[in-house]
Amino acid sequence: MTTIATNLQRIHARIENACRVAGRHPESVSLLAVSKTFGADAVAQAHAAGQTAFGENYIQEAVEKITALAQLSLQWHCIGPIQSNKSRLVAEHFDWVHTVDRLKIAQRLSEQRPANLAPLQVCIQVNVDAGLNKSGIAPNNALKLAQAVAKLPGLRLRGLMCIPEPAPDFIACCAVFTRVRALFDHMNSAGMSLDTLSMGMSADLEAAIAGGSTMVRVGSAIFGKRS
Ligand SMILES: *Cc1c(COP(=O)(O)O)cnc(C)c1O
């Protein structure tokens, strides 16, 4: 078995274990393999081991891989910051985008999504711990943005995404994820129908699952250290 296949098995075991501890069904959490900085060959290896959903941060790099691997049936998620001048590439090449944090970007994605493609699946990125210089909308403004995004054609609003600052311990980590889960519940009780909480990475997926994550984004624990 390749290293990538072994690592994928380990991650699935971690997800299953975290679900068991949290009293959740293992199928309630999906795995997004974050392949940024790794080549199309690494993605193809992960696909051969059964992985179909991949996350990318850098748009140009991603489009090259998406094009090179077009014959495989893969699902591509944009998880990096989106500058206005890159929104068209995102709208034309990706299936999901996790990093919508302002209406202007959502409007551009909506206008630029080709009519022959399925709606772009969207998560709103929330700046849950008010990290300075960090992308993500303030939690207080998330509902208003979600209501506006939900009306845009070509997009389908699915949920929330966050990238918390590293917390000192497991409990503190869980507390941050639980706040995002509470926001998600609040938005659903205000009439949204969100089903996706994109949170948790290689180092903190157990805390994220305890906090209610439905999609963990794992890079280095699958593909190795990034240079
Ligand atoms: C790189 C990245 C990940 C994966 O991080 P690892 O620690 O390598 O698992 C997840 N989410 C986002 C937004 C990232 O940029």
mmCIF file of C-alpha atoms and ligand atoms in Angstrom:
data_model
loop_
_atom_site.group_PDB
_atom_site.id
_atom_site.type_symbol
_atom_site.label_atom_id
_atom_site.label_comp_id
_atom_site.label_asym_id
_atom_site.label_seq_id
_atom_site.Cartn_x
_atom_site.Cartn_y
_atom_site.Cartn_z
ATOM 1 C CA MET A 1 0.000 0.000 0.000
ATOM 2 C CA THR A 2 1.240 3.534 -0.670
ATOM 3 C CA THR A 3 1.941 5.937 2.166
ATOM 4 C CA ILE A 4 -1.034 8.034 1.069
ATOM 5 C CA ALA A 5 -3.361 5.012 1.196
ATOM 6 C CA THR A 6 -2.065 4.091 4.678
ATOM 7 C CA ASN A 7 -2.479 7.665 5.871
ATOM 8 C CA LEU A 8 -6.039 7.780 4.534
ATOM 9 C CA GLN A 9 -6.832 4.619 6.503
ATOM 10 C CA ARG A 10 -5.410 6.221 9.647
ATOM 11 C CA ILE A 11 -7.503 9.352 9.152
ATOM 12 C CA HIS A 12 -10.667 7.320 8.633
ATOM 13 C CA ALA A 13 -9.873 5.462 11.868
ATOM 14 C CA ARG A 14 -9.392 8.786 13.693
ATOM 15 C CA ILE A 15 -12.697 10.095 12.328
ATOM 16 C CA GLU A 16 -14.527 6.907 13.337
ATOM 17 C CA ASN A 17 -13.022 6.972 16.788
ATOM 18 C CA ALA A 18 -13.837 10.654 17.318
ATOM 19 C CA CYS A 19 -17.417 9.985 16.199
ATOM 20 C CA ARG A 20 -17.709 7.077 18.625
ATOM 21 C CA VAL A 21 -16.436 9.235 21.495
ATOM 22 C CA ALA A 22 -18.872 12.007 20.543
ATOM 23 C CA GLY A 23 -21.778 9.586 20.141
ATOM 24 C CA ARG A 24 -22.112 10.464 16.463
ATOM 25 C CA HIS A 25 -22.620 8.310 13.387
ATOM 26 C CA PRO A 26 -19.304 7.886 11.491
ATOM 27 C CA GLU A 27 -21.061 8.740 8.234
ATOM 28 C CA SER A 28 -22.002 12.161 9.603
ATOM 29 C CA VAL A 29 -18.438 13.405 8.964
ATOM 30 C CA SER A 30 -16.901 13.508 5.499
ATOM 31 C CA LEU A 31 -13.224 13.811 4.659
ATOM 32 C CA LEU A 32 -11.858 16.549 2.434
ATOM 33 C CA ALA A 33 -8.262 15.753 1.418
ATOM 34 C CA VAL A 34 -6.288 18.990 1.202
ATOM 35 C CA SER A 35 -3.827 18.535 -1.663
ATOM 36 C CA LYS A 36 -2.376 22.049 -1.881
ATOM 37 C CA THR A 37 1.314 22.075 -2.886
ATOM 38 C CA PHE A 38 1.162 18.369 -3.842
ATOM 39 C CA GLY A 39 1.054 17.287 -7.463
ATOM 40 C CA ALA A 40 -1.608 15.624 -9.561
ATOM 41 C CA ASP A 41 0.189 12.292 -8.981
ATOM 42 C CA ALA A 42 -0.505 12.516 -5.222
ATOM 43 C CA VAL A 43 -4.169 13.316 -5.881
ATOM 44 C CA ALA A 44 -4.391 10.353 -8.271
ATOM 45 C CA GLN A 45 -2.905 8.082 -5.580
ATOM 46 C CA ALA A 46 -5.452 9.258 -3.033
ATOM 47 C CA HIS A 47 -8.216 8.733 -5.577
ATOM 48 C CA ALA A 48 -6.961 5.186 -6.219
ATOM 49 C CA ALA A 49 -7.321 4.637 -2.457
ATOM 50 C CA GLY A 50 -10.954 5.741 -2.588
ATOM 51 C CA GLN A 51 -10.776 9.486 -1.851
ATOM 52 C CA THR A 52 -12.909 11.677 -4.129
ATOM 53 C CA ALA A 53 -13.106 15.149 -2.503
ATOM 54 C CA PHE A 54 -10.055 17.423 -2.620
ATOM 55 C CA GLY A 55 -9.379 20.877 -1.178
ATOM 56 C CA GLU A 56 -7.083 23.476 -2.705
ATOM 57 C CA ASN A 57 -5.954 26.929 -1.525
ATOM 58 C CA TYR A 58 -4.147 28.430 -4.482
ATOM 59 C CA ILE A 59 -6.477 28.931 -7.423
ATOM 60 C CA GLN A 60 -3.960 28.805 -10.266
ATOM 61 C CA GLU A 61 -2.267 25.686 -8.898
ATOM 62 C CA ALA A 62 -5.661 24.062 -8.404
ATOM 63 C CA VAL A 63 -6.891 24.766 -11.927
ATOM 64 C CA GLU A 64 -3.812 23.027 -13.338
ATOM 65 C CA LYS A 65 -4.546 19.901 -11.272
ATOM 66 C CA ILE A 66 -8.262 19.993 -12.019
ATOM 67 C CA THR A 67 -7.486 20.152 -15.734
ATOM 68 C CA ALA A 68 -4.815 17.439 -15.572
ATOM 69 C CA LEU A 69 -7.163 15.079 -13.694
ATOM 70 C CA ALA A 70 -10.352 15.878 -15.608
ATOM 71 C CA GLN A 71 -10.836 12.225 -16.592
ATOM 72 C CA LEU A 72 -11.226 11.167 -12.925
ATOM 73 C CA SER A 73 -14.486 11.938 -11.238
ATOM 74 C CA LEU A 74 -13.315 14.179 -8.424
ATOM 75 C CA GLN A 75 -14.968 16.884 -6.370
ATOM 76 C CA TRP A 76 -12.940 20.073 -5.930
ATOM 77 C CA HIS A 77 -13.295 22.456 -2.995
ATOM 78 C CA CYS A 78 -11.773 25.929 -2.879
ATOM 79 C CA ILE A 79 -10.601 26.545 0.698
ATOM 80 C CA GLY A 80 -8.252 29.493 0.124
ATOM 81 C CA PRO A 81 -8.871 33.227 0.124
ATOM 82 C CA ILE A 82 -10.462 34.481 -3.117
ATOM 83 C CA GLN A 83 -9.336 37.735 -4.668
ATOM 84 C CA SER A 84 -11.870 39.351 -6.985
ATOM 85 C CA ASN A 85 -9.717 38.764 -10.039
ATOM 86 C CA LYS A 86 -9.683 34.993 -9.332
ATOM 87 C CA SER A 87 -13.407 34.530 -8.766
ATOM 88 C CA ARG A 88 -14.084 33.558 -12.386
ATOM 89 C CA LEU A 89 -11.597 30.668 -12.208
ATOM 90 C CA VAL A 90 -13.271 29.486 -9.004
ATOM 91 C CA ALA A 91 -16.761 29.745 -10.527
ATOM 92 C CA GLU A 92 -15.708 27.843 -13.633
ATOM 93 C CA HIS A 93 -13.623 25.041 -12.116
ATOM 94 C CA PHE A 94 -14.692 24.204 -8.567
ATOM 95 C CA ASP A 95 -17.657 22.305 -7.104
ATOM 96 C CA TRP A 96 -17.516 23.912 -3.664
ATOM 97 C CA VAL A 97 -16.133 27.085 -2.118
ATOM 98 C CA HIS A 98 -15.661 27.315 1.669
ATOM 99 C CA THR A 99 -14.264 30.820 1.907
ATOM 100 C CA VAL A 100 -17.059 33.243 1.046
ATOM 101 C CA ASP A 101 -16.823 36.062 3.591
ATOM 102 C CA ARG A 102 -18.331 39.034 1.790
ATOM 103 C CA LEU A 103 -21.295 39.639 -0.476
ATOM 104 C CA LYS A 104 -19.235 41.078 -3.320
ATOM 105 C CA ILE A 105 -17.375 37.794 -3.844
ATOM 106 C CA ALA A 106 -20.610 35.789 -3.638
ATOM 107 C CA GLN A 107 -22.203 38.054 -6.269
ATOM 108 C CA ARG A 108 -19.248 37.624 -8.609
ATOM 109 C CA LEU A 109 -19.308 33.827 -8.169
ATOM 110 C CA SER A 110 -23.050 33.840 -8.833
ATOM 111 C CA GLU A 111 -22.694 35.882 -12.035
ATOM 112 C CA GLN A 112 -19.713 33.868 -13.231
ATOM 113 C CA ARG A 113 -20.986 30.354 -12.528
ATOM 114 C CA PRO A 114 -21.519 28.734 -15.951
ATOM 115 C CA ALA A 115 -25.192 27.865 -16.514
ATOM 116 C CA ASN A 116 -24.362 24.319 -17.652
ATOM 117 C CA LEU A 117 -22.759 23.442 -14.277
ATOM 118 C CA ALA A 118 -24.505 22.429 -11.066
ATOM 119 C CA PRO A 119 -24.799 25.272 -8.534
ATOM 120 C CA LEU A 120 -21.563 26.090 -6.726
ATOM 121 C CA GLN A 121 -21.872 24.740 -3.162
ATOM 122 C CA VAL A 122 -20.983 27.513 -0.719
ATOM 123 C CA CYS A 123 -19.872 27.796 2.890
ATOM 124 C CA ILE A 124 -19.469 31.108 4.647
ATOM 125 C CA GLN A 125 -16.152 31.526 6.437
ATOM 126 C CA VAL A 126 -16.560 32.808 9.989
ATOM 127 C CA ASN A 127 -13.783 34.546 11.906
ATOM 128 C CA VAL A 128 -14.761 32.802 15.108
ATOM 129 C CA ASP A 129 -11.932 33.923 17.372
ATOM 130 C CA ALA A 130 -11.647 37.448 15.959
ATOM 131 C CA GLY A 131 -8.096 36.785 14.777
ATOM 132 C CA LEU A 132 -6.649 40.007 13.431
ATOM 133 C CA ASN A 133 -5.688 40.048 9.736
ATOM 134 C CA LYS A 134 -7.751 36.930 9.264
ATOM 135 C CA SER A 135 -10.371 36.300 6.660
ATOM 136 C CA GLY A 136 -13.879 35.364 7.668
ATOM 137 C CA ILE A 137 -16.915 37.418 8.554
ATOM 138 C CA ALA A 138 -17.620 38.383 12.179
ATOM 139 C CA PRO A 139 -20.115 35.903 13.697
ATOM 140 C CA ASN A 140 -22.618 38.732 14.352
ATOM 141 C CA ASN A 141 -22.829 39.489 10.637
ATOM 142 C CA ALA A 142 -22.954 35.910 9.369
ATOM 143 C CA LEU A 143 -26.755 35.514 9.316
ATOM 144 C CA LYS A 144 -27.273 38.641 7.234
ATOM 145 C CA LEU A 145 -24.630 37.530 4.717
ATOM 146 C CA ALA A 146 -26.112 34.016 4.593
ATOM 147 C CA GLN A 147 -29.586 35.385 3.857
ATOM 148 C CA ALA A 148 -28.215 37.443 0.969
ATOM 149 C CA VAL A 149 -26.080 34.589 -0.419
ATOM 150 C CA ALA A 150 -29.011 32.151 -0.273
ATOM 151 C CA LYS A 151 -30.883 34.311 -2.801
ATOM 152 C CA LEU A 152 -28.153 34.303 -5.452
ATOM 153 C CA PRO A 153 -28.660 32.127 -8.542
ATOM 154 C CA GLY A 154 -25.924 29.651 -9.410
ATOM 155 C CA LEU A 155 -24.981 29.187 -5.756
ATOM 156 C CA ARG A 156 -26.271 26.826 -3.096
ATOM 157 C CA LEU A 157 -25.546 27.826 0.462
ATOM 158 C CA ARG A 158 -24.517 24.768 2.514
ATOM 159 C CA GLY A 159 -23.035 25.990 5.763
ATOM 160 C CA LEU A 160 -20.172 27.532 7.693
ATOM 161 C CA MET A 161 -16.423 27.108 7.695
ATOM 162 C CA CYS A 162 -13.799 28.222 10.222
ATOM 163 C CA ILE A 163 -10.038 28.113 10.790
ATOM 164 C CA PRO A 164 -9.504 28.805 14.498
ATOM 165 C CA GLU A 165 -6.193 29.897 15.952
ATOM 166 C CA PRO A 166 -4.408 26.977 17.623
ATOM 167 C CA ALA A 167 -5.844 26.596 21.135
ATOM 168 C CA PRO A 168 -3.779 25.560 24.184
ATOM 169 C CA ASP A 169 -5.605 22.285 24.823
ATOM 170 C CA PHE A 170 -8.401 19.989 23.717
ATOM 171 C CA ILE A 171 -11.078 21.630 25.870
ATOM 172 C CA ALA A 172 -10.270 25.126 24.620
ATOM 173 C CA CYS A 173 -10.233 23.804 21.069
ATOM 174 C CA CYS A 174 -13.668 22.194 21.503
ATOM 175 C CA ALA A 175 -15.064 25.412 22.967
ATOM 176 C CA VAL A 176 -14.213 27.361 19.803
ATOM 177 C CA PHE A 177 -15.766 24.750 17.517
ATOM 178 C CA THR A 178 -18.838 24.594 19.743
ATOM 179 C CA ARG A 179 -19.323 28.346 19.267
ATOM 180 C CA VAL A 180 -19.430 27.870 15.497
ATOM 181 C CA ARG A 181 -21.892 25.008 15.956
ATOM 182 C CA ALA A 182 -24.080 27.303 18.090
ATOM 183 C CA LEU A 183 -24.015 29.943 15.347
ATOM 184 C CA PHE A 184 -24.957 27.257 12.785
ATOM 185 C CA ASP A 185 -27.899 26.139 14.963
ATOM 186 C CA HIS A 186 -28.966 29.750 15.481
ATOM 187 C CA MET A 187 -28.939 30.383 11.721
ATOM 188 C CA ASN A 188 -30.984 27.251 11.071
ATOM 189 C CA SER A 189 -33.546 28.245 13.666
ATOM 190 C CA ALA A 190 -33.714 31.636 11.921
ATOM 191 C CA GLY A 191 -34.854 29.861 8.751
ATOM 192 C CA MET A 192 -31.667 28.864 6.935
ATOM 193 C CA SER A 193 -31.236 25.224 5.948
ATOM 194 C CA LEU A 194 -27.565 24.620 6.459
ATOM 195 C CA ASP A 195 -26.174 21.069 6.557
ATOM 196 C CA THR A 196 -22.394 21.562 6.479
ATOM 197 C CA LEU A 197 -19.904 22.595 9.154
ATOM 198 C CA SER A 198 -16.450 22.639 7.581
ATOM 199 C CA MET A 199 -14.045 22.549 10.506
ATOM 200 C CA GLY A 200 -11.100 20.554 11.773
ATOM 201 C CA MET A 201 -7.677 19.874 10.229
ATOM 202 C CA SER A 202 -4.871 17.327 10.785
ATOM 203 C CA ALA A 203 -4.115 18.524 14.307
ATOM 204 C CA ASP A 204 -7.596 19.213 15.660
ATOM 205 C CA LEU A 205 -10.100 17.007 13.863
ATOM 206 C CA GLU A 206 -11.114 15.186 17.076
ATOM 207 C CA ALA A 207 -12.037 18.467 18.784
ATOM 208 C CA ALA A 208 -13.869 19.620 15.647
ATOM 209 C CA ILE A 209 -15.903 16.411 15.529
ATOM 210 C CA ALA A 210 -16.713 16.750 19.227
ATOM 211 C CA GLY A 211 -17.869 20.284 18.379
ATOM 212 C CA GLY A 212 -20.139 19.162 15.536
ATOM 213 C CA SER A 213 -18.030 19.240 12.363
ATOM 214 C CA THR A 214 -19.542 17.504 9.330
ATOM 215 C CA MET A 215 -16.490 17.926 7.093
ATOM 216 C CA VAL A 216 -12.862 17.812 8.186
ATOM 217 C CA ARG A 217 -10.169 19.263 5.920
ATOM 218 C CA VAL A 218 -7.007 17.183 6.268
ATOM 219 C CA GLY A 219 -3.768 17.868 4.412
ATOM 220 C CA SER A 220 -0.439 17.016 6.023
ATOM 221 C CA ALA A 221 -1.685 13.903 7.813
ATOM 222 C CA ILE A 222 -2.544 12.450 4.379
ATOM 223 C CA PHE A 223 0.049 13.847 1.972
ATOM 224 C CA GLY A 224 2.928 14.602 4.347
ATOM 225 C CA LYS A 225 4.640 17.799 5.427
ATOM 226 C CA ARG A 226 4.401 20.725 3.032
ATOM 227 C CA SER A 227 7.677 22.353 2.048
HETATM 228 C C1 LIG B 1 -3.901 23.772 4.545
HETATM 229 C C2 LIG B 1 -5.287 23.820 5.058
HETATM 230 C C3 LIG B 1 -5.884 22.703 5.673
HETATM 231 C C4 LIG B 1 -5.138 21.425 5.963
HETATM 232 O O1 LIG B 1 -4.244 21.643 6.999
HETATM 233 P P1 LIG B 1 -3.392 20.412 7.645
HETATM 234 O O2 LIG B 1 -2.958 20.958 8.949
HETATM 235 O O3 LIG B 1 -2.281 20.142 6.692
HETATM 236 O O4 LIG B 1 -4.323 19.275 7.774
HETATM 237 C C5 LIG B 1 -7.209 22.801 6.044
HETATM 238 N N1 LIG B 1 -7.920 23.923 5.837
HETATM 239 C C6 LIG B 1 -7.389 25.013 5.263
HETATM 240 C C7 LIG B 1 -8.230 26.218 5.055
HETATM 241 C C8 LIG B 1 -6.056 25.006 4.872
HETATM 242 O O5 LIG B 1 -5.528 26.091 4.316
#
